[in-house]
Amino acid sequence: MKRWDTRGIDAGPVELPESGAQPSGLAVPTLFTIGWRWKGTILLIGFLTAIAVYAALLNVPTTYSARTQVIIGSGDAPVIDIPNVVVEANANIAFSESAMIVMRSADVLRAVVEELNLDARKEFNPDLQEPNVIDQARDMVREFLQSMFPEAAQEAAGADGQDIPFSGTVRGLRRAVSTRLLGESQVIEIEAESTSPRLAAAIADAVAIKFIDQQLEAKFLAGGRATQWLQDRAAELRDVLNEAEQRVAAFRSNRINTGEALSADMESSIGELVVQIARLNTERSDLEARRDEIEILLNAGNFLALIEVVDVPAITDLHRQLSAADANIFRLQAAFGEDYGEVGSLRNDRERVLARIRAEVGDLIFGLEVRLDVVAQRLEELGAELQTTRRELAQRQPTVLQLRDLEREAEASREIYNRFLLRLKEARERSLFQTPDARIVSPAEVPVVASAPQRAKLTVIAAAGGSLLALLLVALFADNRPKVSNAQDISESTGVTLIQRIPKVRGARHPIDVLKHVRKKPDSMAAEAIRWLRLCVMGEEKRRANIIMVTSPLQGEGKSTLSLLLADLFSRRGMSTALVNLDPSETGLRRLQGNSEFLRSSFEYVDCSGIAAHTLESKADSEEELIERLTSFNQTEVVIIDAPAVLTSAFLIEIGPLADHTILTSAWEKTPTQSLRQCVEVLRHSGIEISVIAINKVSPRQMRDVEALSEGIVPLRT
């Protein structure tokens, strides 16, 4: 099966894909489709909103914004390498956040107000500003509450800080000052807004300077408090040290007065005795070794080594005489023999010299033994004295321990006092070289471009907001059901194979205006569309008239205009035509009977709307009369019936089977697709087949697209 879509001028029948008898589902409207359908209204509301906002922004004072950048935790290096009295916090995110809070604190802002005399500026001081409606309402509420609850009002006024100087100006300045941390750095940007560009830059710089000054002041105060505390504490420790040293001195004085030797003195005596004993033991060992060596050398007769050991001049001289005697004896024996008389004399002399040497060495050994006896006796005495001293020291050990405790306590007090005294001197020197934990890295520049109001940006935002609000209102409250727009979708949805588009005639407000246009311009798109519609329902030659019924789902969808145009076209084609009005409503053809253009028509007009109205009231005689009237046009070739709307009148079901062709009209982008589909289902259920669906008032642009389609210029559009 083929279906045809007569689309416009010279378009001819266009073959469309075959569709089944069952209608397809309907598309759910989206915000995009709703916005496109109501684009004119939405754009108009957005445009009006933009104009209103721009006009309102013209009365808003111009505001300038200046920015100062402060880096945290990068103070100058100290002049002297002495640690701070107050430990400085490490620069981190928490420290930066705290710094931003301090920058907008009341103390810093109050100092800025005083320095720049902001209290005298109307921009920041609310007391100098003209009260608006909101302020007046708030004052009225406050006065009412004060009259009702005076005590609570006094407490609230005190808590609100009205007695604090510049409190209102500080609140106004806080609204104009903002701080933010730049990324993950330690740089804080201070932004100030004002109607004066120079004042905005001055406020931003003043906030940074006052913040740094407050830091220095806090350091000076903290350093002064710490120095005073160290000074007081050092004085206390000095008194404690004096008391400890006095206790040590008193204890020693008491021991001296009682005649007891001090443990320190006894320990030093023991040390001296030990040293003397060690020295005497060494001396005794040396004497014994010397004596033993002399005896060994003497017994061995090694006088040459002996004289080197003893180093005594007399023994050395005797040894020289002994050597001379030995030399003379050896010489005489060699010259005269062993029996020579002088040899015996020399031998006797040699024995005397040897005896004298032995005697001298014996005296030396005796002297060494005497010295050994003396040393041994002295060692015995020193040992006894050492034992006695040690016993006395052991007996006095509790006193020694008590003295040592007193000395340790005094020493600990002295060490602590020295530390505090050193810290006190460091703190005094450090307080002269305080440096802030922040510094300005980029002072504010006087802005040349206003930061607010951003009229262009806000106007665009307002236009977008107004358009969006209009879209939401349309989506919530307007009829956004899918409307008749696309011929192929309508064919697939209803199952009707013939769809005809009828263009909208510009400037036409009534059916007569459309009729004039078609008669005046027979080559227009509207006239060509009516001709194609006539061809779709062209009746065959029959013994009776061809009845063409024109209806619509609802009222106001152009069925009366279409009936009038078809009747005029058939009559101008030389066919006897009758136009029957069965629409009981007050609109439509009933208003055209006295019009001159309507009276010029060559077709026969029969107004049966009154009979149809009586029929709707369930009067059987009226229904029979109406059917008799419709079947009485035996000599008429074409009968055009302007029937009631399907969904508003059940009378159509009674007269529908009498028609040879049924034309169902709908308004482009006005008739709900669901209503059209419901109308088709009602007619089919009643046994009435729809010959063609006419879409009225199609935009000229859509019709031009169809015309281009017929010429092969653009592809088929759905």
PDB file of C-alpha atoms in Angstrom, residues 63-266:
ATOM      1  CA  THR A  63      32.757  50.074  42.677  1.00  0.00           C
ATOM      2  CA  TYR A  64      36.510  49.618  42.252  1.00  0.00           C
ATOM      3  CA  SER A  65      38.528  46.715  43.613  1.00  0.00           C
ATOM      4  CA  ALA A  66      42.214  46.781  44.661  1.00  0.00           C
ATOM      5  CA  ARG A  67      44.370  43.860  45.784  1.00  0.00           C
ATOM      6  CA  THR A  68      47.393  43.616  48.072  1.00  0.00           C
ATOM      7  CA  GLN A  69      49.416  40.407  48.415  1.00  0.00           C
ATOM      8  CA  VAL A  70      51.049  39.432  51.714  1.00  0.00           C
ATOM      9  CA  ILE A  71      53.360  36.441  52.172  1.00  0.00           C
ATOM     10  CA  ILE A  72      53.245  34.627  55.505  1.00  0.00           C
ATOM     11  CA  GLY A  73      56.217  33.050  57.302  1.00  0.00           C
ATOM     12  CA  SER A  74      58.994  34.824  55.415  1.00  0.00           C
ATOM     13  CA  GLY A  75      60.284  37.361  57.902  1.00  0.00           C
ATOM     14  CA  ASP A  76      63.752  38.892  57.691  1.00  0.00           C
ATOM     15  CA  ALA A  77      66.686  37.016  59.205  1.00  0.00           C
ATOM     16  CA  PRO A  78      67.530  38.106  62.795  1.00  0.00           C
ATOM     17  CA  VAL A  79      70.495  40.418  63.270  1.00  0.00           C
ATOM     18  CA  ILE A  80      71.819  38.252  66.099  1.00  0.00           C
ATOM     19  CA  ASP A  81      71.567  34.502  66.347  1.00  0.00           C
ATOM     20  CA  ILE A  82      69.524  34.368  69.549  1.00  0.00           C
ATOM     21  CA  PRO A  83      66.334  32.310  69.741  1.00  0.00           C
ATOM     22  CA  ASN A  84      63.045  34.130  70.216  1.00  0.00           C
ATOM     23  CA  VAL A  85      61.470  34.317  73.637  1.00  0.00           C
ATOM     24  CA  VAL A  86      58.095  33.342  72.157  1.00  0.00           C
ATOM     25  CA  VAL A  87      58.233  30.352  69.841  1.00  0.00           C
ATOM     26  CA  GLU A  88      57.156  31.359  66.324  1.00  0.00           C
ATOM     27  CA  ALA A  89      54.585  29.129  64.591  1.00  0.00           C
ATOM     28  CA  ASN A  90      55.546  27.385  61.382  1.00  0.00           C
ATOM     29  CA  ALA A  91      53.857  28.756  58.278  1.00  0.00           C
ATOM     30  CA  ASN A  92      51.205  26.263  57.149  1.00  0.00           C
ATOM     31  CA  ILE A  93      47.623  26.230  55.916  1.00  0.00           C
ATOM     32  CA  ALA A  94      46.177  26.564  59.418  1.00  0.00           C
ATOM     33  CA  PHE A  95      48.497  29.471  60.187  1.00  0.00           C
ATOM     34  CA  SER A  96      47.489  31.173  56.924  1.00  0.00           C
ATOM     35  CA  GLU A  97      43.799  30.663  57.663  1.00  0.00           C
ATOM     36  CA  SER A  98      44.284  32.188  61.105  1.00  0.00           C
ATOM     37  CA  ALA A  99      46.126  35.131  59.540  1.00  0.00           C
ATOM     38  CA  MET A 100      43.203  35.765  57.177  1.00  0.00           C
ATOM     39  CA  ILE A 101      40.800  35.807  60.125  1.00  0.00           C
ATOM     40  CA  VAL A 102      43.030  38.277  61.979  1.00  0.00           C
ATOM     41  CA  MET A 103      43.210  40.539  58.909  1.00  0.00           C
ATOM     42  CA  ARG A 104      39.419  40.966  59.037  1.00  0.00           C
ATOM     43  CA  SER A 105      39.267  41.229  62.814  1.00  0.00           C
ATOM     44  CA  ALA A 106      37.763  44.232  64.558  1.00  0.00           C
ATOM     45  CA  ASP A 107      41.113  45.474  65.919  1.00  0.00           C
ATOM     46  CA  VAL A 108      42.805  45.610  62.503  1.00  0.00           C
ATOM     47  CA  LEU A 109      39.793  47.136  60.747  1.00  0.00           C
ATOM     48  CA  ARG A 110      39.306  49.694  63.543  1.00  0.00           C
ATOM     49  CA  ALA A 111      42.900  50.816  63.102  1.00  0.00           C
ATOM     50  CA  VAL A 112      42.289  51.169  59.336  1.00  0.00           C
ATOM     51  CA  VAL A 113      39.136  53.207  60.008  1.00  0.00           C
ATOM     52  CA  GLU A 114      41.040  55.560  62.288  1.00  0.00           C
ATOM     53  CA  GLU A 115      43.982  55.979  59.920  1.00  0.00           C
ATOM     54  CA  LEU A 116      41.932  56.617  56.756  1.00  0.00           C
ATOM     55  CA  ASN A 117      39.111  58.500  58.554  1.00  0.00           C
ATOM     56  CA  LEU A 118      36.525  56.136  57.079  1.00  0.00           C
ATOM     57  CA  ASP A 119      34.022  57.028  59.775  1.00  0.00           C
ATOM     58  CA  ALA A 120      33.366  60.276  57.929  1.00  0.00           C
ATOM     59  CA  ARG A 121      32.555  58.515  54.637  1.00  0.00           C
ATOM     60  CA  LYS A 122      28.975  57.707  53.831  1.00  0.00           C
ATOM     61  CA  GLU A 123      30.068  54.610  51.931  1.00  0.00           C
ATOM     62  CA  PHE A 124      31.179  52.778  55.093  1.00  0.00           C
ATOM     63  CA  ASN A 125      29.367  54.491  57.971  1.00  0.00           C
ATOM     64  CA  PRO A 126      25.740  53.300  58.041  1.00  0.00           C
ATOM     65  CA  ASP A 127      24.773  56.207  60.316  1.00  0.00           C
ATOM     66  CA  LEU A 128      25.429  58.633  57.438  1.00  0.00           C
ATOM     67  CA  GLN A 129      23.385  56.662  54.914  1.00  0.00           C
ATOM     68  CA  GLU A 130      19.746  57.301  54.099  1.00  0.00           C
ATOM     69  CA  PRO A 131      17.596  54.548  55.612  1.00  0.00           C
ATOM     70  CA  ASN A 132      15.812  52.422  53.053  1.00  0.00           C
ATOM     71  CA  VAL A 133      12.560  50.545  53.443  1.00  0.00           C
ATOM     72  CA  ILE A 134      14.278  47.526  54.972  1.00  0.00           C
ATOM     73  CA  ASP A 135      16.144  49.684  57.486  1.00  0.00           C
ATOM     74  CA  GLN A 136      12.945  51.477  58.463  1.00  0.00           C
ATOM     75  CA  ALA A 137      11.152  48.166  58.942  1.00  0.00           C
ATOM     76  CA  ARG A 138      14.040  46.836  61.015  1.00  0.00           C
ATOM     77  CA  ASP A 139      14.028  49.983  63.181  1.00  0.00           C
ATOM     78  CA  MET A 140      10.310  49.644  63.736  1.00  0.00           C
ATOM     79  CA  VAL A 141      10.702  46.024  64.790  1.00  0.00           C
ATOM     80  CA  ARG A 142      13.587  46.945  67.088  1.00  0.00           C
ATOM     81  CA  GLU A 143      11.592  49.751  68.729  1.00  0.00           C
ATOM     82  CA  PHE A 144       8.640  47.428  69.201  1.00  0.00           C
ATOM     83  CA  LEU A 145      10.825  44.761  70.810  1.00  0.00           C
ATOM     84  CA  GLN A 146      12.488  47.373  73.031  1.00  0.00           C
ATOM     85  CA  SER A 147       9.118  48.550  74.217  1.00  0.00           C
ATOM     86  CA  MET A 148       7.947  45.002  74.862  1.00  0.00           C
ATOM     87  CA  PHE A 149      11.176  43.592  76.370  1.00  0.00           C
ATOM     88  CA  PRO A 150      13.343  46.475  77.648  1.00  0.00           C
ATOM     89  CA  GLU A 151      15.761  44.315  79.666  1.00  0.00           C
ATOM     90  CA  ALA A 152      16.410  41.909  76.801  1.00  0.00           C
ATOM     91  CA  ALA A 153      16.857  44.870  74.454  1.00  0.00           C
ATOM     92  CA  GLN A 154      19.515  46.376  76.742  1.00  0.00           C
ATOM     93  CA  GLU A 155      21.389  43.063  76.902  1.00  0.00           C
ATOM     94  CA  ALA A 156      21.167  42.696  73.131  1.00  0.00           C
ATOM     95  CA  ALA A 157      22.433  46.247  72.625  1.00  0.00           C
ATOM     96  CA  GLY A 158      25.383  45.556  74.896  1.00  0.00           C
ATOM     97  CA  ALA A 159      26.130  42.282  73.158  1.00  0.00           C
ATOM     98  CA  ASP A 160      25.813  43.976  69.763  1.00  0.00           C
ATOM     99  CA  GLY A 161      28.708  46.229  70.668  1.00  0.00           C
ATOM    100  CA  GLN A 162      27.006  49.570  70.042  1.00  0.00           C
ATOM    101  CA  ASP A 163      29.230  51.213  72.687  1.00  0.00           C
ATOM    102  CA  ILE A 164      32.409  50.160  70.848  1.00  0.00           C
ATOM    103  CA  PRO A 165      33.901  53.019  68.780  1.00  0.00           C
ATOM    104  CA  PHE A 166      33.430  52.781  65.012  1.00  0.00           C
ATOM    105  CA  SER A 167      31.466  49.532  65.370  1.00  0.00           C
ATOM    106  CA  GLY A 168      29.111  50.356  62.494  1.00  0.00           C
ATOM    107  CA  THR A 169      31.918  51.556  60.234  1.00  0.00           C
ATOM    108  CA  VAL A 170      33.946  48.433  61.058  1.00  0.00           C
ATOM    109  CA  ARG A 171      31.034  46.243  59.981  1.00  0.00           C
ATOM    110  CA  GLY A 172      30.681  48.220  56.759  1.00  0.00           C
ATOM    111  CA  LEU A 173      34.417  47.957  56.087  1.00  0.00           C
ATOM    112  CA  ARG A 174      34.393  44.208  56.786  1.00  0.00           C
ATOM    113  CA  ARG A 175      31.833  43.773  53.994  1.00  0.00           C
ATOM    114  CA  ALA A 176      34.163  45.639  51.627  1.00  0.00           C
ATOM    115  CA  VAL A 177      37.317  43.663  52.567  1.00  0.00           C
ATOM    116  CA  SER A 178      37.906  40.040  51.634  1.00  0.00           C
ATOM    117  CA  THR A 179      40.919  37.739  51.896  1.00  0.00           C
ATOM    118  CA  ARG A 180      41.855  34.561  50.095  1.00  0.00           C
ATOM    119  CA  LEU A 181      44.806  32.173  49.933  1.00  0.00           C
ATOM    120  CA  LEU A 182      46.418  31.920  46.513  1.00  0.00           C
ATOM    121  CA  GLY A 183      46.538  28.227  45.683  1.00  0.00           C
ATOM    122  CA  GLU A 184      48.825  26.122  47.867  1.00  0.00           C
ATOM    123  CA  SER A 185      51.236  29.002  48.508  1.00  0.00           C
ATOM    124  CA  GLN A 186      51.619  31.112  51.654  1.00  0.00           C
ATOM    125  CA  VAL A 187      50.529  34.279  49.848  1.00  0.00           C
ATOM    126  CA  ILE A 188      47.326  35.943  51.073  1.00  0.00           C
ATOM    127  CA  GLU A 189      45.534  38.354  48.757  1.00  0.00           C
ATOM    128  CA  ILE A 190      43.643  41.204  50.423  1.00  0.00           C
ATOM    129  CA  GLU A 191      40.896  42.684  48.245  1.00  0.00           C
ATOM    130  CA  ALA A 192      39.175  45.965  49.117  1.00  0.00           C
ATOM    131  CA  GLU A 193      36.216  47.548  47.335  1.00  0.00           C
ATOM    132  CA  SER A 194      35.250  51.207  47.261  1.00  0.00           C
ATOM    133  CA  THR A 195      33.624  53.749  45.000  1.00  0.00           C
ATOM    134  CA  SER A 196      36.975  55.558  44.930  1.00  0.00           C
ATOM    135  CA  PRO A 197      39.832  53.685  43.204  1.00  0.00           C
ATOM    136  CA  ARG A 198      42.516  55.414  45.288  1.00  0.00           C
ATOM    137  CA  LEU A 199      40.651  54.678  48.508  1.00  0.00           C
ATOM    138  CA  ALA A 200      40.280  51.000  47.533  1.00  0.00           C
ATOM    139  CA  ALA A 201      44.062  50.714  47.059  1.00  0.00           C
ATOM    140  CA  ALA A 202      44.697  52.612  50.315  1.00  0.00           C
ATOM    141  CA  ILE A 203      42.361  50.298  52.269  1.00  0.00           C
ATOM    142  CA  ALA A 204      44.004  47.140  50.899  1.00  0.00           C
ATOM    143  CA  ASP A 205      47.490  48.404  51.785  1.00  0.00           C
ATOM    144  CA  ALA A 206      46.345  49.706  55.182  1.00  0.00           C
ATOM    145  CA  VAL A 207      44.870  46.332  56.151  1.00  0.00           C
ATOM    146  CA  ALA A 208      48.172  44.610  55.312  1.00  0.00           C
ATOM    147  CA  ILE A 209      50.245  47.238  57.156  1.00  0.00           C
ATOM    148  CA  LYS A 210      48.042  47.184  60.248  1.00  0.00           C
ATOM    149  CA  PHE A 211      48.169  43.396  60.307  1.00  0.00           C
ATOM    150  CA  ILE A 212      51.985  43.482  60.220  1.00  0.00           C
ATOM    151  CA  ASP A 213      52.065  46.251  62.865  1.00  0.00           C
ATOM    152  CA  GLN A 214      49.773  44.209  65.074  1.00  0.00           C
ATOM    153  CA  GLN A 215      52.113  41.247  64.738  1.00  0.00           C
ATOM    154  CA  LEU A 216      55.097  43.381  65.777  1.00  0.00           C
ATOM    155  CA  GLU A 217      53.162  44.878  68.665  1.00  0.00           C
ATOM    156  CA  ALA A 218      52.118  41.423  69.815  1.00  0.00           C
ATOM    157  CA  LYS A 219      55.750  40.296  69.653  1.00  0.00           C
ATOM    158  CA  PHE A 220      56.919  43.327  71.637  1.00  0.00           C
ATOM    159  CA  LEU A 221      54.264  42.757  74.277  1.00  0.00           C
ATOM    160  CA  ALA A 222      55.020  39.040  74.456  1.00  0.00           C
ATOM    161  CA  GLY A 223      58.751  39.770  74.632  1.00  0.00           C
ATOM    162  CA  GLY A 224      58.219  42.324  77.406  1.00  0.00           C
ATOM    163  CA  ARG A 225      56.101  39.921  79.415  1.00  0.00           C
ATOM    164  CA  ALA A 226      58.646  37.140  78.921  1.00  0.00           C
ATOM    165  CA  THR A 227      61.553  39.432  79.872  1.00  0.00           C
ATOM    166  CA  GLN A 228      59.770  40.591  83.014  1.00  0.00           C
ATOM    167  CA  TRP A 229      59.004  37.023  83.959  1.00  0.00           C
ATOM    168  CA  LEU A 230      62.631  35.988  83.371  1.00  0.00           C
ATOM    169  CA  GLN A 231      63.831  38.932  85.452  1.00  0.00           C
ATOM    170  CA  ASP A 232      61.541  38.068  88.346  1.00  0.00           C
ATOM    171  CA  ARG A 233      62.472  34.419  88.116  1.00  0.00           C
ATOM    172  CA  ALA A 234      66.204  35.200  87.989  1.00  0.00           C
ATOM    173  CA  ALA A 235      65.846  37.297  91.154  1.00  0.00           C
ATOM    174  CA  GLU A 236      64.099  34.418  92.881  1.00  0.00           C
ATOM    175  CA  LEU A 237      66.799  31.968  91.760  1.00  0.00           C
ATOM    176  CA  ARG A 238      69.504  34.357  92.931  1.00  0.00           C
ATOM    177  CA  ASP A 239      67.980  34.398  96.396  1.00  0.00           C
ATOM    178  CA  VAL A 240      67.756  30.602  96.345  1.00  0.00           C
ATOM    179  CA  LEU A 241      71.438  30.365  95.324  1.00  0.00           C
ATOM    180  CA  ASN A 242      72.507  32.750  98.087  1.00  0.00           C
ATOM    181  CA  GLU A 243      70.635  30.694 100.662  1.00  0.00           C
ATOM    182  CA  ALA A 244      72.258  27.452  99.422  1.00  0.00           C
ATOM    183  CA  GLU A 245      75.751  28.934  99.510  1.00  0.00           C
ATOM    184  CA  GLN A 246      75.140  30.375 102.977  1.00  0.00           C
ATOM    185  CA  ARG A 247      74.132  26.914 104.214  1.00  0.00           C
ATOM    186  CA  VAL A 248      77.377  25.430 102.827  1.00  0.00           C
ATOM    187  CA  ALA A 249      79.483  28.206 104.394  1.00  0.00           C
ATOM    188  CA  ALA A 250      77.699  27.872 107.733  1.00  0.00           C
ATOM    189  CA  PHE A 251      78.241  24.121 107.793  1.00  0.00           C
ATOM    190  CA  ARG A 252      81.956  24.467 107.111  1.00  0.00           C
ATOM    191  CA  SER A 253      82.323  27.223 109.669  1.00  0.00           C
ATOM    192  CA  ASN A 254      80.654  25.039 112.291  1.00  0.00           C
ATOM    193  CA  ARG A 255      83.075  22.190 111.583  1.00  0.00           C
ATOM    194  CA  ILE A 256      86.053  24.520 111.846  1.00  0.00           C
ATOM    195  CA  ASN A 257      84.851  25.986 115.121  1.00  0.00           C
ATOM    196  CA  THR A 258      84.511  22.531 116.656  1.00  0.00           C
ATOM    197  CA  GLY A 259      88.124  21.738 115.698  1.00  0.00           C
ATOM    198  CA  GLU A 260      87.245  18.934 113.362  1.00  0.00           C
ATOM    199  CA  ALA A 261      89.162  18.649 110.212  1.00  0.00           C
ATOM    200  CA  LEU A 262      87.111  18.985 107.151  1.00  0.00           C
ATOM    201  CA  SER A 263      86.676  15.999 104.946  1.00  0.00           C
ATOM    202  CA  ALA A 264      88.205  17.863 102.062  1.00  0.00           C
ATOM    203  CA  ASP A 265      91.284  18.612 104.114  1.00  0.00           C
ATOM    204  CA  MET A 266      91.472  14.996 105.275  1.00  0.00           C
TER     205      MET A 266
END
